[in-house]
GROMACS .gro file of C-alpha atoms in nm:
model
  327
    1UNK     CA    1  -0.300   1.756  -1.248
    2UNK     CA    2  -0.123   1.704  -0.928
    3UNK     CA    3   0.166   1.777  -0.789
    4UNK     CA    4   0.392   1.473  -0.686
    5UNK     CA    5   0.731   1.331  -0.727
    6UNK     CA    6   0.803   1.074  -0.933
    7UNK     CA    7   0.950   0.871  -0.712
    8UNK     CA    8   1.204   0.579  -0.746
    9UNK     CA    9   1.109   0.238  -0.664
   10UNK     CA   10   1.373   0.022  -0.574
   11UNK     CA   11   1.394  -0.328  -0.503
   12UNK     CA   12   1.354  -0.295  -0.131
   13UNK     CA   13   1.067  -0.013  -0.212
   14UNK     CA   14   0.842  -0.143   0.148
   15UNK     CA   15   0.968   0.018   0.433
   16UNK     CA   16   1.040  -0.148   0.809
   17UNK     CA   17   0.941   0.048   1.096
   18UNK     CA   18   0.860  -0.178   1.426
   19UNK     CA   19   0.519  -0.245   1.509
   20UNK     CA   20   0.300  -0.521   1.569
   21UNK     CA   21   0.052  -0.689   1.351
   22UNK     CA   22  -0.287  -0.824   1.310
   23UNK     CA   23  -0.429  -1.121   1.173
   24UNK     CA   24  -0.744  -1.187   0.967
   25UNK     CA   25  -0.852  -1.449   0.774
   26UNK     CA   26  -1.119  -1.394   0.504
   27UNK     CA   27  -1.175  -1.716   0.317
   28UNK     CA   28  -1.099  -2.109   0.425
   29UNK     CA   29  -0.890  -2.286   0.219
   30UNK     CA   30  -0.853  -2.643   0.093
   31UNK     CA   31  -0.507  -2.827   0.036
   32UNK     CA   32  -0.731  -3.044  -0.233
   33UNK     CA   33  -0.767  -2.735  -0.407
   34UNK     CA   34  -0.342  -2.611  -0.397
   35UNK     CA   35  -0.255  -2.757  -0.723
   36UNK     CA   36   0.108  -2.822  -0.715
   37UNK     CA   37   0.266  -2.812  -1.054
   38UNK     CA   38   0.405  -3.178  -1.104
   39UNK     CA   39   0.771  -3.074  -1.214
   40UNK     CA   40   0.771  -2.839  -0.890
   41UNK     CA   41   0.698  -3.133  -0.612
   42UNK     CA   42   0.574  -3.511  -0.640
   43UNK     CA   43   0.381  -3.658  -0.373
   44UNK     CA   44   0.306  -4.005  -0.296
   45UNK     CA   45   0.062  -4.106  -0.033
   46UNK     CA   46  -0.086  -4.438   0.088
   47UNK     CA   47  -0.406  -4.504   0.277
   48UNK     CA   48  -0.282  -4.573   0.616
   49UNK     CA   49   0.075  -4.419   0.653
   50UNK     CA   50   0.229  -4.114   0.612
   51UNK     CA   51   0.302  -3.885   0.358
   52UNK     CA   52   0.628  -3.896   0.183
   53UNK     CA   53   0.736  -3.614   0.001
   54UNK     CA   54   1.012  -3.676  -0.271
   55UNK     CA   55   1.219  -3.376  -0.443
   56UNK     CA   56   1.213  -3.285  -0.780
   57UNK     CA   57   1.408  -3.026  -0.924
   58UNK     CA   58   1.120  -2.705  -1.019
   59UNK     CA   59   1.089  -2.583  -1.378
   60UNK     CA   60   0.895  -2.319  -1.586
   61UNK     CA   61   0.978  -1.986  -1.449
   62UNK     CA   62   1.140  -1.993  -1.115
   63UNK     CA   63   1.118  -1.656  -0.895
   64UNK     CA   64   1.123  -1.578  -0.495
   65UNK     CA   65   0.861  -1.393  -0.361
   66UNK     CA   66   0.663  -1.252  -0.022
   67UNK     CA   67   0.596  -1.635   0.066
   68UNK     CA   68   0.609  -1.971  -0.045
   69UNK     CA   69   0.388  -2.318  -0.073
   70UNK     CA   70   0.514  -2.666   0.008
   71UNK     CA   71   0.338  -3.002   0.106
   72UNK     CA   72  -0.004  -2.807   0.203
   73UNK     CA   73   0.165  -2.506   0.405
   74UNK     CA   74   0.241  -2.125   0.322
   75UNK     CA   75   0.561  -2.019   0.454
   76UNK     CA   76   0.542  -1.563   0.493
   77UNK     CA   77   0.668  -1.308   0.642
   78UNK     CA   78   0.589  -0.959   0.643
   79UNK     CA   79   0.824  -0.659   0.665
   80UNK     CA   80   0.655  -0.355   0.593
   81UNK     CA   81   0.604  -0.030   0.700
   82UNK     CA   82   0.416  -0.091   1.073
   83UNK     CA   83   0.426  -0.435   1.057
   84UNK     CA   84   0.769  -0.717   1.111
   85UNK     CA   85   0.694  -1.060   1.158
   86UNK     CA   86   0.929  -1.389   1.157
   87UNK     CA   87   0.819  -1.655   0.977
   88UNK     CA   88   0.479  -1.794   0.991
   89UNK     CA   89   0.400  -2.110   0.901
   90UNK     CA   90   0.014  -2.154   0.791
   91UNK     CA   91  -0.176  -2.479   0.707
   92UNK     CA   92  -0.393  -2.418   0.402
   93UNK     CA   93  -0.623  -2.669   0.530
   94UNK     CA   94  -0.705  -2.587   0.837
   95UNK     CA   95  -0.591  -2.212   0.881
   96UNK     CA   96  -0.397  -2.250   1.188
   97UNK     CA   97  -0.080  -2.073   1.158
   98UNK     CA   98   0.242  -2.020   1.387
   99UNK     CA   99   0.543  -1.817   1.371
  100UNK     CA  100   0.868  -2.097   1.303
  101UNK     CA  101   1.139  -1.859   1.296
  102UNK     CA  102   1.170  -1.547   1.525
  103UNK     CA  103   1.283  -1.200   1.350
  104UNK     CA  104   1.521  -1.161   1.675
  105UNK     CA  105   1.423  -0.767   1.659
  106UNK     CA  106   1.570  -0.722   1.320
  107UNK     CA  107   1.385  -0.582   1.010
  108UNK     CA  108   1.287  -0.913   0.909
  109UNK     CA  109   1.251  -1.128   0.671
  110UNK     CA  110   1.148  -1.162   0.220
  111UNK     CA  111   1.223  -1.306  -0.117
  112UNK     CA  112   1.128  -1.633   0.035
  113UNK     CA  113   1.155  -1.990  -0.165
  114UNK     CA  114   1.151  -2.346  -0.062
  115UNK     CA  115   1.395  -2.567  -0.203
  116UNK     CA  116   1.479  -2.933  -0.149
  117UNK     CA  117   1.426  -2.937   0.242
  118UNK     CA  118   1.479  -2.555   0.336
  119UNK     CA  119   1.389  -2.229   0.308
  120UNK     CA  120   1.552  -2.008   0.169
  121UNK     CA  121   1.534  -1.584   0.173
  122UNK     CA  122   1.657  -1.255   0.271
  123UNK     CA  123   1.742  -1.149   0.603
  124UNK     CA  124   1.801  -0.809   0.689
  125UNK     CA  125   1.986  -0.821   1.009
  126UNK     CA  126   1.974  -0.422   0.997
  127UNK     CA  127   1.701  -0.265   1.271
  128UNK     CA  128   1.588   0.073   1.116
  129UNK     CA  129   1.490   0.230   0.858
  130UNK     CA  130   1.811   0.438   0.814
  131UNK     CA  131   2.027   0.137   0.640
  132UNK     CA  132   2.039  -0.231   0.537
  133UNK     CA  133   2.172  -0.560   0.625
  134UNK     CA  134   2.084  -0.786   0.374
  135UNK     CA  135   2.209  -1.200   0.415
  136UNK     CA  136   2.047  -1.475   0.253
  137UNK     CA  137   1.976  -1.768   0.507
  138UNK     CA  138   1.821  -2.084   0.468
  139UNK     CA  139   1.629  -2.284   0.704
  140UNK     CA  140   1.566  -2.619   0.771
  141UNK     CA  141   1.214  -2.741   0.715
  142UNK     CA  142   1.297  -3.044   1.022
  143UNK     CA  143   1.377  -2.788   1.296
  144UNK     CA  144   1.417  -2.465   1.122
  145UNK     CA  145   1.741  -2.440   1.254
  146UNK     CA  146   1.912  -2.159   1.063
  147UNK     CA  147   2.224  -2.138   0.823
  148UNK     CA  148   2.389  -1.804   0.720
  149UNK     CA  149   2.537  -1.875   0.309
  150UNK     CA  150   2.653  -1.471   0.130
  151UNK     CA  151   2.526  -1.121   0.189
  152UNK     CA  152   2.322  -0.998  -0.102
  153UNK     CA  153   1.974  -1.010  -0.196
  154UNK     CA  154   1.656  -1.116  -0.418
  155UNK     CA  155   1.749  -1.479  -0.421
  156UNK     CA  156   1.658  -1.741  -0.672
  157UNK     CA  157   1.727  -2.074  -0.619
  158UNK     CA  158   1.752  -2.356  -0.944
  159UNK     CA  159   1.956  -2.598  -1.043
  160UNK     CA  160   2.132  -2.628  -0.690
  161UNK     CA  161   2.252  -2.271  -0.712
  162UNK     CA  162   2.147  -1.993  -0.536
  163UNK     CA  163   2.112  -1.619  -0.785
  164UNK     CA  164   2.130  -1.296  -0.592
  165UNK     CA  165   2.241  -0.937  -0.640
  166UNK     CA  166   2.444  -0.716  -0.516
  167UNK     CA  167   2.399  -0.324  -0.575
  168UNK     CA  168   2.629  -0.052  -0.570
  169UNK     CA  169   2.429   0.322  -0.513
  170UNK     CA  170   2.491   0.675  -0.651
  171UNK     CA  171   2.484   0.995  -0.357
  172UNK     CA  172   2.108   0.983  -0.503
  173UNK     CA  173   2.027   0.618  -0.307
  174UNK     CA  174   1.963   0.532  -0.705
  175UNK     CA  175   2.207   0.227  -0.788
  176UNK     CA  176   2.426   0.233  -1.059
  177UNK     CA  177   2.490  -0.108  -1.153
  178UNK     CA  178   2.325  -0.461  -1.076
  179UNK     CA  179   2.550  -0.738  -1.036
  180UNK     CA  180   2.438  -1.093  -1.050
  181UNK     CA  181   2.594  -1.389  -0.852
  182UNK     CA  182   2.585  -1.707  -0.847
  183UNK     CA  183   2.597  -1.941  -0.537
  184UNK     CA  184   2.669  -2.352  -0.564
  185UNK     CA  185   2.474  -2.477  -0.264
  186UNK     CA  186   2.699  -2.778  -0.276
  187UNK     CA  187   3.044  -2.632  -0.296
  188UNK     CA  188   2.912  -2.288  -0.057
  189UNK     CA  189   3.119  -2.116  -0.356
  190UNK     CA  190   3.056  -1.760  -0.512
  191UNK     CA  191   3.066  -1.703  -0.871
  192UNK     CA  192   3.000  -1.357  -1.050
  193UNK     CA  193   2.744  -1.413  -1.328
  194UNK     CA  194   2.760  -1.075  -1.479
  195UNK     CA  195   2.626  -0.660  -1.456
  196UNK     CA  196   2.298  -0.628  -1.565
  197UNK     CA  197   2.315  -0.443  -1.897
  198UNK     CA  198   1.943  -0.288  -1.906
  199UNK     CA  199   1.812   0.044  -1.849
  200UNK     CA  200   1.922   0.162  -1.509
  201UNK     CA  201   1.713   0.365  -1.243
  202UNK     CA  202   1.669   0.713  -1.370
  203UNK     CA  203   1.467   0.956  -1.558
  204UNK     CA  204   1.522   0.934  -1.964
  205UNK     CA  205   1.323   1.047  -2.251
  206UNK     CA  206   1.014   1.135  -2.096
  207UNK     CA  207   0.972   0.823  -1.855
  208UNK     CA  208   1.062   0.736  -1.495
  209UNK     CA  209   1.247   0.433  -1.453
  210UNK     CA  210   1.214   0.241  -1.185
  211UNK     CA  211   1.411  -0.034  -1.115
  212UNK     CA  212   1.394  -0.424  -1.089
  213UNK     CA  213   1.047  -0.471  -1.094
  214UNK     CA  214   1.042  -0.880  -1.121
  215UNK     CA  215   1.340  -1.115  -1.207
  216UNK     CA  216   1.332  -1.523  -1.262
  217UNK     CA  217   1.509  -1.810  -1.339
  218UNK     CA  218   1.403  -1.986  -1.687
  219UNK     CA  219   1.626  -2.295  -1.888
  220UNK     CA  220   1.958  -2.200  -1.757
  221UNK     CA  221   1.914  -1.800  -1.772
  222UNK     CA  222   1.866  -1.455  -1.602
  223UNK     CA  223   1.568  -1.221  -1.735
  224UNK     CA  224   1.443  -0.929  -1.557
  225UNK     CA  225   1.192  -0.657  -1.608
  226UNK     CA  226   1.245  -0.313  -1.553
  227UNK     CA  227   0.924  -0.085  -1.422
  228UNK     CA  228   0.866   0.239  -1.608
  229UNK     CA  229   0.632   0.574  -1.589
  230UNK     CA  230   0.521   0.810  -1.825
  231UNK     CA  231   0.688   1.153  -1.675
  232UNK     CA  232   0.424   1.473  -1.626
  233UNK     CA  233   0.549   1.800  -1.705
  234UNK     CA  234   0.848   1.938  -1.584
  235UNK     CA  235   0.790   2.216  -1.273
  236UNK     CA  236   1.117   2.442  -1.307
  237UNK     CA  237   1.005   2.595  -0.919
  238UNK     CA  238   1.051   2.277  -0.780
  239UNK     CA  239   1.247   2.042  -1.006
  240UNK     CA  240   1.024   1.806  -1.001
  241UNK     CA  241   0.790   1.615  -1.249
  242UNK     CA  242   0.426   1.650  -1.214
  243UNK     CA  243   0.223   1.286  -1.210
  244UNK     CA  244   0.019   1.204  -1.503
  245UNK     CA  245  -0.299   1.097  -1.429
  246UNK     CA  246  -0.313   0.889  -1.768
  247UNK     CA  247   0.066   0.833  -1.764
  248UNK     CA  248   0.180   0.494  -1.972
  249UNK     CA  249   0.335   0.217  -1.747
  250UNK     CA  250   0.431  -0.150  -1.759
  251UNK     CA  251   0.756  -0.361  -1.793
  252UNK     CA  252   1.022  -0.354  -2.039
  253UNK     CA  253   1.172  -0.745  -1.983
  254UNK     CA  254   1.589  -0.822  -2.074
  255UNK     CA  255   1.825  -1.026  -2.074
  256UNK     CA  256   2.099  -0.994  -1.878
  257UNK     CA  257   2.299  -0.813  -2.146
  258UNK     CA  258   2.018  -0.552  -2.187
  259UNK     CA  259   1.834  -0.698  -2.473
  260UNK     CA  260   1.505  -0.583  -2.521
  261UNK     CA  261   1.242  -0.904  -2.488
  262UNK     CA  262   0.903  -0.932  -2.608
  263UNK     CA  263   0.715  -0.943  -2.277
  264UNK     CA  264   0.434  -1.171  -2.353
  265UNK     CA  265   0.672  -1.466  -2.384
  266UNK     CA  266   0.833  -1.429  -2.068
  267UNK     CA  267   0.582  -1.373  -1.875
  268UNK     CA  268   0.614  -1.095  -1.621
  269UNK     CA  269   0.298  -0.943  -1.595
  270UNK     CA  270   0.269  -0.531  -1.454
  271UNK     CA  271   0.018  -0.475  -1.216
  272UNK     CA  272  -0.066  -0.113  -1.213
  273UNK     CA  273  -0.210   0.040  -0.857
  274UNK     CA  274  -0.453   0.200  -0.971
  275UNK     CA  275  -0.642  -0.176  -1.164
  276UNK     CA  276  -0.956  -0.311  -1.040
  277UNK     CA  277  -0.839  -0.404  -0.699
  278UNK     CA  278  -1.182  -0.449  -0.507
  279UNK     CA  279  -1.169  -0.841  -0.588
  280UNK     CA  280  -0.865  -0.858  -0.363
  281UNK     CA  281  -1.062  -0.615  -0.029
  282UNK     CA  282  -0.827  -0.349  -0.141
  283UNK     CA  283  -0.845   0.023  -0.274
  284UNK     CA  284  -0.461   0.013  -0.424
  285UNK     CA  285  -0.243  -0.235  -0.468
  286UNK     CA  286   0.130  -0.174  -0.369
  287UNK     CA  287   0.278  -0.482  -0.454
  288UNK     CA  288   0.228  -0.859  -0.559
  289UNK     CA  289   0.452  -1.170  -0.665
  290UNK     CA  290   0.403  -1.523  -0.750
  291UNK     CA  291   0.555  -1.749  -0.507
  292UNK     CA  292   0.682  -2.115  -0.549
  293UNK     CA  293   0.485  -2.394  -0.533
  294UNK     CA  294   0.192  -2.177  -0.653
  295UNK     CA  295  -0.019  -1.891  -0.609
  296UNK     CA  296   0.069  -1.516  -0.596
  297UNK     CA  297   0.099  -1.283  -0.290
  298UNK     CA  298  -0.037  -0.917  -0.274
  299UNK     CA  299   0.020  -0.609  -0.074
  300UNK     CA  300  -0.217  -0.308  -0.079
  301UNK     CA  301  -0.466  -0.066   0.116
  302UNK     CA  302  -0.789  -0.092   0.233
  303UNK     CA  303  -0.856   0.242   0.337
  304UNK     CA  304  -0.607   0.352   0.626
  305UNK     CA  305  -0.524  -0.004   0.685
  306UNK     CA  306  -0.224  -0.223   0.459
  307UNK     CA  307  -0.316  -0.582   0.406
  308UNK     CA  308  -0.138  -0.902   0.294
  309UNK     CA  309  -0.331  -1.135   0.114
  310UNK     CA  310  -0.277  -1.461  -0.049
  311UNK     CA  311  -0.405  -1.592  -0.373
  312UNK     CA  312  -0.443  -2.013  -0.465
  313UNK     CA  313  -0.426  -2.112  -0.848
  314UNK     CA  314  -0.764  -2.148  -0.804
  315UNK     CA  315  -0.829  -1.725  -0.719
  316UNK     CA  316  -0.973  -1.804  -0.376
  317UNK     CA  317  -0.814  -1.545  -0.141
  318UNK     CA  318  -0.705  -1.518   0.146
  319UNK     CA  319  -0.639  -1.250   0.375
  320UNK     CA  320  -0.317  -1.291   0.608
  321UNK     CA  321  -0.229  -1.009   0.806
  322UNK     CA  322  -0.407  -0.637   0.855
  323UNK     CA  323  -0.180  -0.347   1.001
  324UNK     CA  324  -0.197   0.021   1.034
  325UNK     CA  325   0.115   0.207   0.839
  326UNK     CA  326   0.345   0.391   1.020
  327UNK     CA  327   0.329   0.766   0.958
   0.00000   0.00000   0.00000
């Protein structure tokens, strides 16, 4: 059994640290094959002129993630641990790619989403690794000309409102309680939704808790699922857990006033690192979330190097950017 600490994953768990970044593509991909869901964006198109996109209001689950599809193009960014990048804008057809919005020398950029006309996401303003400075922007998919709405963090956007949270921490960097807000795009007003009434961060009963592992938006409500480890013995020298090798995980999935769900109806799905991860080019996977307008996002190792990779609705996958960690 090894000896390792149980450590607590938060919702920022991938660390900045300034370095640049490399870029590898592994597979080609085809906009005929992006399926875009038809609640999520219609498209009409006739021979001869251009394209004109018309907005319809998503449904089904709604989430934010590492990157986001729209009208043929992936919209990333990266800020991890050796790698920051702005924004990139990639064409799924052709693979050409270019950065639309700068980082400015900050810690960059995540939880992105498109939404009628703009993107939305986090940026933390902060550079470091020693703190946080976490504002939601949005910007325009015209010029990308940028807007600054609240602080907080791990937006949502449905229904013309903007969910986020705001955290407040114990001495332990372990937060306490999880408030939820609510933002009206239209009136720029704030609302307080409610405190997240789940299991907080923290060790109980024999398993590790680990914080918001995934969180959406689904028919007018909040749910969010909570990560948790099976807990090794207890090593009084050190005052520490030992890992289990064959420890239980997954994710417990609530409401927002701590209800226990059944998990196979709301559909967050745990991804252990240590699956099958050689169909992706990685050894571990560290982590991965769907992203709007289709397709999931992963982060994991491939030896010494960390990898971002995206994934269509069809499973081909492609490989975005290749970095070495920082120590």
């Amino acid at each position: 059994m090894k000896k390792k600490i149980i450590s607590v994953l938060l919702f920022f768990t991938i660390g900045l640290v300034f370095a640049g970044c490399g870029t590898k593509e592994s597979v080609e991909q085809d906009t005929e094959q992006i399926v875009l869901e038809e609640s999520e964006t219609v498209i009409e198109t006739e021979m001869g002129t251009e394209t004109d996109i018309t907005f319809v209001e998503p449904g089904g689950r709604i989430t934010s993630g590492l990157g986001a599809v729209y009208d043929g193009k992936l919209y990333y960014a990266v800020a991890e641990g050796g790698c920051h990048t702005g924004i990139i804008e990639r064409n799924l057809s052709t693979g050409e790619e270019h950065e639309v919005v700068s980082n400015e020398d900050t810690n960059g950029f995540s939880y992105l989403s498109v939404y009628d006309g703009y993107i939305y996401c986090v940026w933390d303003k902060y550079r470091g690794t020693d703190s946080k400075d976490y504002q939601i922007y949005r910007f325009s998919l015209e010029d990308f000309s940028g807007e600054y709405l609240v602080d907080g963090c791990r937006p949502v956007v449905a229904d013309r409102n903007i969910y986020y949270w705001n955290f407040e921490w114990n001495a332990n960097g372990d937060y306490q309680t999880a408030t939820l807000y609510q933002f009206d795009i239209d009136t720029m007003e704030t609302f307080e939704t409610g405190v997240f009434g789940g299991i907080s961060v923290g060790n109980v009963d024999g398993y590790s808790y680990n914080g918001i592992y995934d969180y959406y938006y689904l028919d007018g409500k909040i749910y969010v699922g909570i990560s948790y480890e099976e807990l090794g013995d207890y090593e009084e020298s050190t005052g520490l857990y030992l890992c289990k090798d064959d420890a239980e995980k997954g994710v417990i999935v609530f409401d927002m006033d701590g209800k226990k769900l059944n998990q196979s109806e709301y559909g967050i799905e745990y991804l252990p690192a240590s699956s099958d991860c050689s169909m992706y080019g990685m050894d571990m996977i560290i982590h991965q979330s769907e992203i709007v307008g289709g397709g999931r996002m992963i982060v994991g190792y491939s030896g010494e190097n960390e990898i971002l990779s995206y994934v269509d609705l069809n499973g081909d996958i492609t490989t975005l950017q290749t970095w070495m960690p920082a120590e």
